[in-house]
PDB file of C-alpha atoms in Angstrom:
ATOM      1  CA  MET U   1       0.000   0.000   0.000  1.00 55.00           C
ATOM      2  CA  ARG U   2       1.449   3.368  -0.996  1.00 67.00           C
ATOM      3  CA  LEU U   3       2.290   5.743   1.855  1.00 63.00           C
ATOM      4  CA  SER U   4       0.066   8.573   0.532  1.00 76.00           C
ATOM      5  CA  TYR U   5      -2.890   6.171   0.216  1.00 77.00           C
ATOM      6  CA  HIS U   6      -2.279   4.876   3.725  1.00 77.00           C
ATOM      7  CA  ILE U   7      -2.179   8.419   5.138  1.00 81.00           C
ATOM      8  CA  ALA U   8      -5.381   9.351   3.280  1.00 85.00           C
ATOM      9  CA  ILE U   9      -7.243   6.364   4.752  1.00 88.00           C
ATOM     10  CA  SER U  10      -5.989   7.232   8.236  1.00 85.00           C
ATOM     11  CA  VAL U  11      -7.098  10.864   7.910  1.00 88.00           C
ATOM     12  CA  VAL U  12     -10.564   9.829   6.694  1.00 90.00           C
ATOM     13  CA  SER U  13     -11.000   7.287   9.511  1.00 91.00           C
ATOM     14  CA  VAL U  14     -10.041   9.871  12.150  1.00 89.00           C
ATOM     15  CA  ALA U  15     -12.377  12.445  10.578  1.00 91.00           C
ATOM     16  CA  ILE U  16     -15.281   9.954  10.622  1.00 93.00           C
ATOM     17  CA  PHE U  17     -14.570   9.167  14.278  1.00 91.00           C
ATOM     18  CA  PHE U  18     -14.729  12.843  15.278  1.00 90.00           C
ATOM     19  CA  ILE U  19     -17.852  13.429  13.171  1.00 91.00           C
ATOM     20  CA  VAL U  20     -19.634  10.545  14.914  1.00 92.00           C
ATOM     21  CA  TRP U  21     -18.436  11.900  18.261  1.00 89.00           C
ATOM     22  CA  GLN U  22     -19.804  15.374  17.505  1.00 89.00           C
ATOM     23  CA  VAL U  23     -23.130  14.070  16.196  1.00 90.00           C
ATOM     24  CA  ALA U  24     -23.563  11.842  19.244  1.00 90.00           C
ATOM     25  CA  THR U  25     -23.043  14.779  21.608  1.00 87.00           C
ATOM     26  CA  MET U  26     -25.164  17.223  19.582  1.00 87.00           C
ATOM     27  CA  ARG U  27     -28.113  14.795  19.525  1.00 86.00           C
ATOM     28  CA  GLN U  28     -27.466  13.940  23.189  1.00 84.00           C
ATOM     29  CA  TRP U  29     -27.161  10.208  22.544  1.00 87.00           C
ATOM     30  CA  VAL U  30     -24.630  10.300  25.387  1.00 83.00           C
ATOM     31  CA  ASP U  31     -24.789  12.313  28.600  1.00 83.00           C
ATOM     32  CA  PRO U  32     -22.452  15.368  28.213  1.00 81.00           C
ATOM     33  CA  LEU U  33     -21.012  14.540  31.633  1.00 82.00           C
ATOM     34  CA  LEU U  34     -19.796  11.222  30.222  1.00 86.00           C
ATOM     35  CA  LEU U  35     -18.742  12.485  26.792  1.00 87.00           C
ATOM     36  CA  PRO U  36     -18.334  16.243  26.310  1.00 91.00           C
ATOM     37  CA  SER U  37     -18.688  17.655  22.807  1.00 89.00           C
ATOM     38  CA  LEU U  38     -15.675  18.638  20.719  1.00 91.00           C
ATOM     39  CA  GLN U  39     -16.878  22.225  20.990  1.00 91.00           C
ATOM     40  CA  ASP U  40     -16.787  22.036  24.799  1.00 91.00           C
ATOM     41  CA  ILE U  41     -13.308  20.532  24.696  1.00 93.00           C
ATOM     42  CA  GLY U  42     -12.219  23.326  22.355  1.00 93.00           C
ATOM     43  CA  LEU U  43     -13.543  25.971  24.760  1.00 93.00           C
ATOM     44  CA  THR U  44     -11.816  24.193  27.647  1.00 93.00           C
ATOM     45  CA  THR U  45      -8.560  24.205  25.690  1.00 93.00           C
ATOM     46  CA  GLU U  46      -8.845  27.971  25.182  1.00 93.00           C
ATOM     47  CA  GLU U  47      -9.560  28.389  28.884  1.00 92.00           C
ATOM     48  CA  LEU U  48      -6.551  26.349  29.960  1.00 93.00           C
ATOM     49  CA  LEU U  49      -4.270  28.052  27.452  1.00 91.00           C
ATOM     50  CA  ALA U  50      -5.310  31.404  28.889  1.00 89.00           C
ATOM     51  CA  ASP U  51      -5.511  30.610  32.609  1.00 90.00           C
ATOM     52  CA  GLY U  52      -3.874  27.213  33.050  1.00 89.00           C
ATOM     53  CA  TYR U  53      -5.081  24.422  35.316  1.00 91.00           C
ATOM     54  CA  ARG U  54      -4.645  24.863  39.073  1.00 88.00           C
ATOM     55  CA  GLN U  55      -2.434  27.931  38.465  1.00 86.00           C
ATOM     56  CA  VAL U  56      -0.129  25.941  36.154  1.00 89.00           C
ATOM     57  CA  PRO U  57      -0.077  26.823  32.414  1.00 92.00           C
ATOM     58  CA  LEU U  58      -1.148  24.044  30.046  1.00 92.00           C
ATOM     59  CA  TRP U  59       2.189  24.120  28.209  1.00 93.00           C
ATOM     60  CA  GLU U  60       3.939  23.542  31.541  1.00 93.00           C
ATOM     61  CA  HIS U  61       1.832  20.448  32.240  1.00 93.00           C
ATOM     62  CA  VAL U  62       2.885  19.111  28.833  1.00 93.00           C
ATOM     63  CA  ALA U  63       6.542  20.069  29.317  1.00 94.00           C
ATOM     64  CA  VAL U  64       6.750  18.531  32.796  1.00 93.00           C
ATOM     65  CA  SER U  65       5.293  15.213  31.616  1.00 93.00           C
ATOM     66  CA  LEU U  66       7.591  15.110  28.592  1.00 94.00           C
ATOM     67  CA  ALA U  67      10.657  15.897  30.700  1.00 94.00           C
ATOM     68  CA  ARG U  68       9.794  13.149  33.189  1.00 92.00           C
ATOM     69  CA  ALA U  69       9.111  10.598  30.484  1.00 93.00           C
ATOM     70  CA  LEU U  70      11.988  11.380  28.120  1.00 94.00           C
ATOM     71  CA  SER U  71      14.596  11.361  30.886  1.00 94.00           C
ATOM     72  CA  ALA U  72      13.387   7.947  32.072  1.00 94.00           C
ATOM     73  CA  PHE U  73      13.166   6.628  28.496  1.00 94.00           C
ATOM     74  CA  SER U  74      16.734   7.717  27.717  1.00 94.00           C
ATOM     75  CA  VAL U  75      18.265   6.016  30.750  1.00 96.00           C
ATOM     76  CA  ALA U  76      16.153   2.865  30.260  1.00 95.00           C
ATOM     77  CA  ILE U  77      17.290   2.535  26.643  1.00 95.00           C
ATOM     78  CA  LEU U  78      20.956   3.284  27.373  1.00 95.00           C
ATOM     79  CA  ILE U  79      21.063   0.595  30.070  1.00 95.00           C
ATOM     80  CA  GLY U  80      18.444  -1.837  28.790  1.00 93.00           C
ATOM     81  CA  ILE U  81      19.667  -2.407  25.232  1.00 92.00           C
ATOM     82  CA  PRO U  82      23.277  -3.390  26.129  1.00 91.00           C
ATOM     83  CA  LEU U  83      22.039  -5.567  28.993  1.00 93.00           C
ATOM     84  CA  GLY U  84      19.441  -7.260  26.793  1.00 91.00           C
ATOM     85  CA  LEU U  85      21.996  -7.906  24.057  1.00 88.00           C
ATOM     86  CA  LEU U  86      24.387  -9.416  26.593  1.00 88.00           C
ATOM     87  CA  MET U  87      21.605 -11.643  27.909  1.00 89.00           C
ATOM     88  CA  GLY U  88      20.873 -12.778  24.368  1.00 85.00           C
ATOM     89  CA  LEU U  89      24.528 -13.610  23.756  1.00 80.00           C
ATOM     90  CA  SER U  90      25.178 -15.221  27.146  1.00 84.00           C
ATOM     91  CA  GLU U  91      22.954 -18.059  28.315  1.00 85.00           C
ATOM     92  CA  GLY U  92      24.504 -17.878  31.772  1.00 90.00           C
ATOM     93  CA  LEU U  93      23.669 -14.196  32.240  1.00 89.00           C
ATOM     94  CA  ALA U  94      20.167 -14.790  30.886  1.00 89.00           C
ATOM     95  CA  ALA U  95      19.655 -17.637  33.368  1.00 92.00           C
ATOM     96  CA  VAL U  96      20.684 -15.357  36.241  1.00 92.00           C
ATOM     97  CA  LEU U  97      18.585 -12.296  35.306  1.00 91.00           C
ATOM     98  CA  ASN U  98      15.540 -13.743  33.531  1.00 91.00           C
ATOM     99  CA  PRO U  99      13.666 -14.806  36.708  1.00 92.00           C
ATOM    100  CA  PHE U 100      13.800 -11.241  38.039  1.00 91.00           C
ATOM    101  CA  VAL U 101      12.974  -9.611  34.707  1.00 91.00           C
ATOM    102  CA  GLN U 102      10.050 -11.926  33.985  1.00 90.00           C
ATOM    103  CA  PHE U 103       8.708 -11.538  37.525  1.00 91.00           C
ATOM    104  CA  LEU U 104       8.764  -7.729  37.476  1.00 88.00           C
ATOM    105  CA  ARG U 105       7.731  -7.141  33.858  1.00 88.00           C
ATOM    106  CA  PRO U 106       4.035  -8.169  34.124  1.00 86.00           C
ATOM    107  CA  LEU U 107       3.678  -6.628  37.585  1.00 85.00           C
ATOM    108  CA  PRO U 108       1.274  -3.623  37.459  1.00 84.00           C
ATOM    109  CA  LYS U 109       3.506  -0.614  38.008  1.00 81.00           C
ATOM    110  CA  ILE U 110       0.844   1.076  40.097  1.00 82.00           C
ATOM    111  CA  ALA U 111       1.528  -1.635  42.691  1.00 84.00           C
ATOM    112  CA  LEU U 112       5.064  -0.274  43.051  1.00 86.00           C
ATOM    113  CA  ILE U 113       3.904   3.206  44.084  1.00 86.00           C
ATOM    114  CA  PRO U 114       4.024   2.515  47.860  1.00 87.00           C
ATOM    115  CA  LEU U 115       7.540   1.083  47.588  1.00 88.00           C
ATOM    116  CA  ALA U 116       8.671   3.937  45.347  1.00 87.00           C
ATOM    117  CA  VAL U 117       7.470   6.444  47.938  1.00 86.00           C
ATOM    118  CA  VAL U 118       9.150   4.578  50.822  1.00 88.00           C
ATOM    119  CA  TRP U 119      12.432   4.127  48.953  1.00 89.00           C
ATOM    120  CA  LEU U 120      12.677   7.388  47.035  1.00 88.00           C
ATOM    121  CA  GLY U 121      10.281   9.817  48.688  1.00 86.00           C
ATOM    122  CA  ILE U 122       7.576  11.865  46.981  1.00 83.00           C
ATOM    123  CA  GLY U 123       9.887  13.911  44.748  1.00 85.00           C
ATOM    124  CA  GLU U 124      10.870  13.442  41.119  1.00 87.00           C
ATOM    125  CA  ALA U 125      12.989  10.360  41.870  1.00 90.00           C
ATOM    126  CA  SER U 126       9.964   8.138  42.551  1.00 89.00           C
ATOM    127  CA  LYS U 127       8.223   9.333  39.368  1.00 90.00           C
ATOM    128  CA  PHE U 128      11.395   8.705  37.356  1.00 92.00           C
ATOM    129  CA  PHE U 129      11.693   5.210  38.831  1.00 92.00           C
ATOM    130  CA  LEU U 130       8.132   4.156  37.920  1.00 91.00           C
ATOM    131  CA  ILE U 131       8.479   5.272  34.288  1.00 92.00           C
ATOM    132  CA  PHE U 132      12.022   3.906  34.050  1.00 94.00           C
ATOM    133  CA  ILE U 133      11.202   0.429  35.375  1.00 93.00           C
ATOM    134  CA  ALA U 134       8.222   0.023  33.033  1.00 91.00           C
ATOM    135  CA  THR U 135      10.340   0.962  30.005  1.00 94.00           C
ATOM    136  CA  PHE U 136      13.559  -0.765  31.082  1.00 94.00           C
ATOM    137  CA  LEU U 137      12.097  -4.233  31.577  1.00 93.00           C
ATOM    138  CA  SER U 138      10.434  -4.220  28.149  1.00 93.00           C
ATOM    139  CA  VAL U 139      13.638  -3.004  26.500  1.00 94.00           C
ATOM    140  CA  VAL U 140      15.680  -5.790  28.134  1.00 94.00           C
ATOM    141  CA  VAL U 141      13.258  -8.521  27.060  1.00 92.00           C
ATOM    142  CA  GLY U 142      12.992  -7.180  23.501  1.00 91.00           C
ATOM    143  CA  ALA U 143      16.746  -6.735  23.055  1.00 90.00           C
ATOM    144  CA  SER U 144      17.406 -10.248  24.301  1.00 90.00           C
ATOM    145  CA  ALA U 145      14.773 -11.653  21.933  1.00 88.00           C
ATOM    146  CA  ALA U 146      16.291  -9.695  19.029  1.00 85.00           C
ATOM    147  CA  VAL U 147      19.565 -11.573  19.472  1.00 82.00           C
ATOM    148  CA  ASP U 148      17.738 -14.920  19.690  1.00 77.00           C
ATOM    149  CA  ARG U 149      16.178 -14.279  16.260  1.00 75.00           C
ATOM    150  CA  ILE U 150      19.542 -13.787  14.550  1.00 71.00           C
ATOM    151  CA  GLY U 151      20.492 -16.588  12.170  1.00 63.00           C
ATOM    152  CA  ARG U 152      23.084 -18.632  14.038  1.00 65.00           C
ATOM    153  CA  SER U 153      24.482 -19.781  10.718  1.00 65.00           C
ATOM    154  CA  ARG U 154      25.687 -16.232  10.034  1.00 70.00           C
ATOM    155  CA  ILE U 155      27.557 -16.146  13.328  1.00 70.00           C
ATOM    156  CA  ARG U 156      29.142 -19.540  12.628  1.00 71.00           C
ATOM    157  CA  VAL U 157      30.220 -18.410   9.152  1.00 71.00           C
ATOM    158  CA  ALA U 158      31.807 -15.284  10.644  1.00 71.00           C
ATOM    159  CA  GLN U 159      33.613 -17.399  13.239  1.00 69.00           C
ATOM    160  CA  THR U 160      34.840 -19.762  10.507  1.00 74.00           C
ATOM    161  CA  LEU U 161      36.234 -16.799   8.589  1.00 71.00           C
ATOM    162  CA  GLY U 162      38.217 -15.768  11.660  1.00 72.00           C
ATOM    163  CA  ALA U 163      36.146 -12.787  12.816  1.00 71.00           C
ATOM    164  CA  SER U 164      36.768 -11.630  16.360  1.00 73.00           C
ATOM    165  CA  ARG U 165      33.952 -11.286  18.914  1.00 73.00           C
ATOM    166  CA  LYS U 166      33.945  -7.538  18.415  1.00 76.00           C
ATOM    167  CA  GLN U 167      33.696  -7.914  14.632  1.00 75.00           C
ATOM    168  CA  ILE U 168      30.910 -10.486  14.969  1.00 75.00           C
ATOM    169  CA  PHE U 169      28.971  -8.148  17.243  1.00 76.00           C
ATOM    170  CA  LEU U 170      29.442  -5.023  15.103  1.00 74.00           C
ATOM    171  CA  ARG U 171      29.054  -6.616  11.661  1.00 76.00           C
ATOM    172  CA  VAL U 172      26.681  -9.528  12.239  1.00 76.00           C
ATOM    173  CA  VAL U 173      24.749  -9.239  15.508  1.00 76.00           C
ATOM    174  CA  LEU U 174      24.080  -5.497  15.605  1.00 77.00           C
ATOM    175  CA  PRO U 175      22.971  -4.989  11.969  1.00 77.00           C
ATOM    176  CA  ASP U 176      20.708  -8.035  12.197  1.00 79.00           C
ATOM    177  CA  ALA U 177      19.243  -6.983  15.539  1.00 81.00           C
ATOM    178  CA  LEU U 178      18.747  -3.256  14.800  1.00 84.00           C
ATOM    179  CA  PRO U 179      15.285  -3.556  13.193  1.00 84.00           C
ATOM    180  CA  GLU U 180      14.037  -5.583  16.160  1.00 87.00           C
ATOM    181  CA  LEU U 181      15.701  -3.158  18.573  1.00 89.00           C
ATOM    182  CA  PHE U 182      13.850  -0.192  17.060  1.00 90.00           C
ATOM    183  CA  THR U 183      10.569  -2.094  17.295  1.00 89.00           C
ATOM    184  CA  THR U 184      11.387  -2.944  20.905  1.00 91.00           C
ATOM    185  CA  VAL U 185      12.108   0.696  21.729  1.00 92.00           C
ATOM    186  CA  ARG U 186       8.836   1.804  20.119  1.00 91.00           C
ATOM    187  CA  LEU U 187       6.818  -0.719  22.118  1.00 91.00           C
ATOM    188  CA  SER U 188       8.721  -0.026  25.334  1.00 92.00           C
ATOM    189  CA  ILE U 189       8.255   3.738  25.100  1.00 91.00           C
ATOM    190  CA  GLY U 190       4.545   3.137  24.548  1.00 89.00           C
ATOM    191  CA  ILE U 191       4.446   1.057  27.741  1.00 90.00           C
ATOM    192  CA  GLY U 192       6.509   3.632  29.617  1.00 89.00           C
ATOM    193  CA  TRP U 193       4.268   6.461  28.419  1.00 90.00           C
ATOM    194  CA  THR U 194       1.191   4.668  29.765  1.00 87.00           C
ATOM    195  CA  SER U 195       2.864   4.468  33.188  1.00 87.00           C
ATOM    196  CA  LEU U 196       3.053   8.267  33.296  1.00 85.00           C
ATOM    197  CA  ILE U 197      -0.334   8.603  35.014  1.00 83.00           C
ATOM    198  CA  ALA U 198       0.719   6.109  37.695  1.00 83.00           C
ATOM    199  CA  ALA U 199       3.977   8.015  38.193  1.00 87.00           C
ATOM    200  CA  GLU U 200       2.221  11.376  38.467  1.00 86.00           C
ATOM    201  CA  MET U 201      -0.115  10.039  41.140  1.00 80.00           C
ATOM    202  CA  VAL U 202       2.856  10.288  43.531  1.00 78.00           C
ATOM    203  CA  ALA U 203       2.352  13.688  45.174  1.00 75.00           C
ATOM    204  CA  ALA U 204       2.511  15.612  41.910  1.00 81.00           C
ATOM    205  CA  SER U 205       1.171  19.105  41.338  1.00 84.00           C
ATOM    206  CA  SER U 206       1.694  19.316  37.584  1.00 87.00           C
ATOM    207  CA  GLY U 207       1.840  17.100  34.512  1.00 90.00           C
ATOM    208  CA  LEU U 208      -0.768  15.734  32.132  1.00 91.00           C
ATOM    209  CA  GLY U 209      -1.296  12.548  34.128  1.00 90.00           C
ATOM    210  CA  TRP U 210      -1.840  14.523  37.318  1.00 91.00           C
ATOM    211  CA  MET U 211      -4.186  16.910  35.487  1.00 93.00           C
ATOM    212  CA  VAL U 212      -6.347  14.019  34.251  1.00 92.00           C
ATOM    213  CA  VAL U 213      -6.549  12.347  37.670  1.00 90.00           C
ATOM    214  CA  ASN U 214      -7.204  15.620  39.491  1.00 91.00           C
ATOM    215  CA  ALA U 215      -9.876  16.783  37.030  1.00 92.00           C
ATOM    216  CA  SER U 216     -11.684  13.439  37.284  1.00 90.00           C
ATOM    217  CA  SER U 217     -12.176  13.974  41.020  1.00 89.00           C
ATOM    218  CA  TYR U 218     -14.128  17.157  40.195  1.00 89.00           C
ATOM    219  CA  LEU U 219     -16.088  15.503  37.339  1.00 88.00           C
ATOM    220  CA  ARG U 220     -14.413  17.806  34.815  1.00 91.00           C
ATOM    221  CA  THR U 221     -14.799  15.334  31.981  1.00 92.00           C
ATOM    222  CA  ASP U 222     -13.884  18.007  29.425  1.00 92.00           C
ATOM    223  CA  ILE U 223     -10.452  18.430  31.015  1.00 94.00           C
ATOM    224  CA  VAL U 224     -10.075  14.654  31.360  1.00 94.00           C
ATOM    225  CA  MET U 225     -10.821  14.178  27.648  1.00 94.00           C
ATOM    226  CA  LEU U 226      -8.450  16.998  26.704  1.00 94.00           C
ATOM    227  CA  GLY U 227      -5.708  15.375  28.784  1.00 93.00           C
ATOM    228  CA  ILE U 228      -6.385  11.996  27.176  1.00 93.00           C
ATOM    229  CA  LEU U 229      -6.244  13.519  23.686  1.00 94.00           C
ATOM    230  CA  LEU U 230      -2.958  15.235  24.517  1.00 94.00           C
ATOM    231  CA  LEU U 231      -1.456  12.085  26.026  1.00 93.00           C
ATOM    232  CA  GLY U 232      -2.502   9.991  23.034  1.00 92.00           C
ATOM    233  CA  GLY U 233      -1.388  12.601  20.523  1.00 93.00           C
ATOM    234  CA  ILE U 234       2.041  13.046  22.096  1.00 94.00           C
ATOM    235  CA  GLY U 235       2.493   9.277  22.333  1.00 92.00           C
ATOM    236  CA  TYR U 236       1.587   8.951  18.657  1.00 92.00           C
ATOM    237  CA  LEU U 237       4.060  11.683  17.678  1.00 93.00           C
ATOM    238  CA  LEU U 238       6.814   9.972  19.666  1.00 92.00           C
ATOM    239  CA  ASP U 239       6.083   6.733  17.820  1.00 92.00           C
ATOM    240  CA  LEU U 240       6.185   8.517  14.438  1.00 90.00           C
ATOM    241  CA  LEU U 241       9.536  10.052  15.390  1.00 92.00           C
ATOM    242  CA  LEU U 242      10.972   6.643  16.241  1.00 90.00           C
ATOM    243  CA  LEU U 243       9.567   5.172  13.039  1.00 88.00           C
ATOM    244  CA  GLY U 244      11.305   7.920  11.058  1.00 88.00           C
ATOM    245  CA  LEU U 245      14.577   7.242  12.868  1.00 88.00           C
ATOM    246  CA  GLN U 246      14.202   3.531  12.131  1.00 87.00           C
ATOM    247  CA  ARG U 247      13.755   4.181   8.411  1.00 86.00           C
ATOM    248  CA  PHE U 248      16.794   6.478   8.435  1.00 86.00           C
ATOM    249  CA  PHE U 249      19.178   4.287  10.428  1.00 83.00           C
ATOM    250  CA  VAL U 250      17.905   0.866   9.324  1.00 80.00           C
ATOM    251  CA  PRO U 251      16.944   1.305   5.650  1.00 76.00           C
ATOM    252  CA  TRP U 252      17.510  -2.406   5.003  1.00 68.00           C
ATOM    253  CA  ALA U 253      14.754  -3.496   7.420  1.00 63.00           C
ATOM    254  CA  GLY U 254      12.146  -5.663   5.691  1.00 56.00           C
ATOM    255  CA  LYS U 255      14.043  -5.737   2.373  1.00 56.00           C
ATOM    256  CA  GLU U 256      15.710  -9.104   2.689  1.00 53.00           C
TER     257      GLU U 256
END
């Protein structure tokens, strides 16, 4: 399917979704308290842009959430990818670490909030930890799996030709694993981004996740929906950015 055709279909599907949404609210098929109209959300956006939410400008809520998430993502990727690759290359290391990784990975991160508060307090460190751990564990598992999918015959051929371990890693393992690594990072950042609300439940006073949770306690569904749209939109833009980087750095992906 051509890219332009794909984009056109996506735009039309999104437009239809918003049209149905607006019609449903205009005809009051749904209680406005449960689903505010797009017009109401637009007015709320203007209000928050002008006055902010709880004395904090809307752009600052966005910036704070992005700063928290991107810092945790960066550290998780920098540590998780090398560790995952090492686990994929070393059965002994994988045997040692896998029980801990597989135990923690499916654990709901919201369950770690009490421990995060006890260990790290109610400052930024606990929020960083919750986003980091959600992203890190997925990165480790994905990077390890990327090595497992590499054709072992290629490694044996390289060894037969006298390649050193460094050469095998740089010229065989890494190029073969890069497409999977980018996919892993995309999925892991998506998981980490969803943990933002849990992280911002820890004594926060700003951030999109905090704004959504706080507004819900006052039945401000319009602000909740605006926060959800912003969270989803930013997450989608982050994914598009990573997809662009993948196409730039791994142009051979899917062409074998």
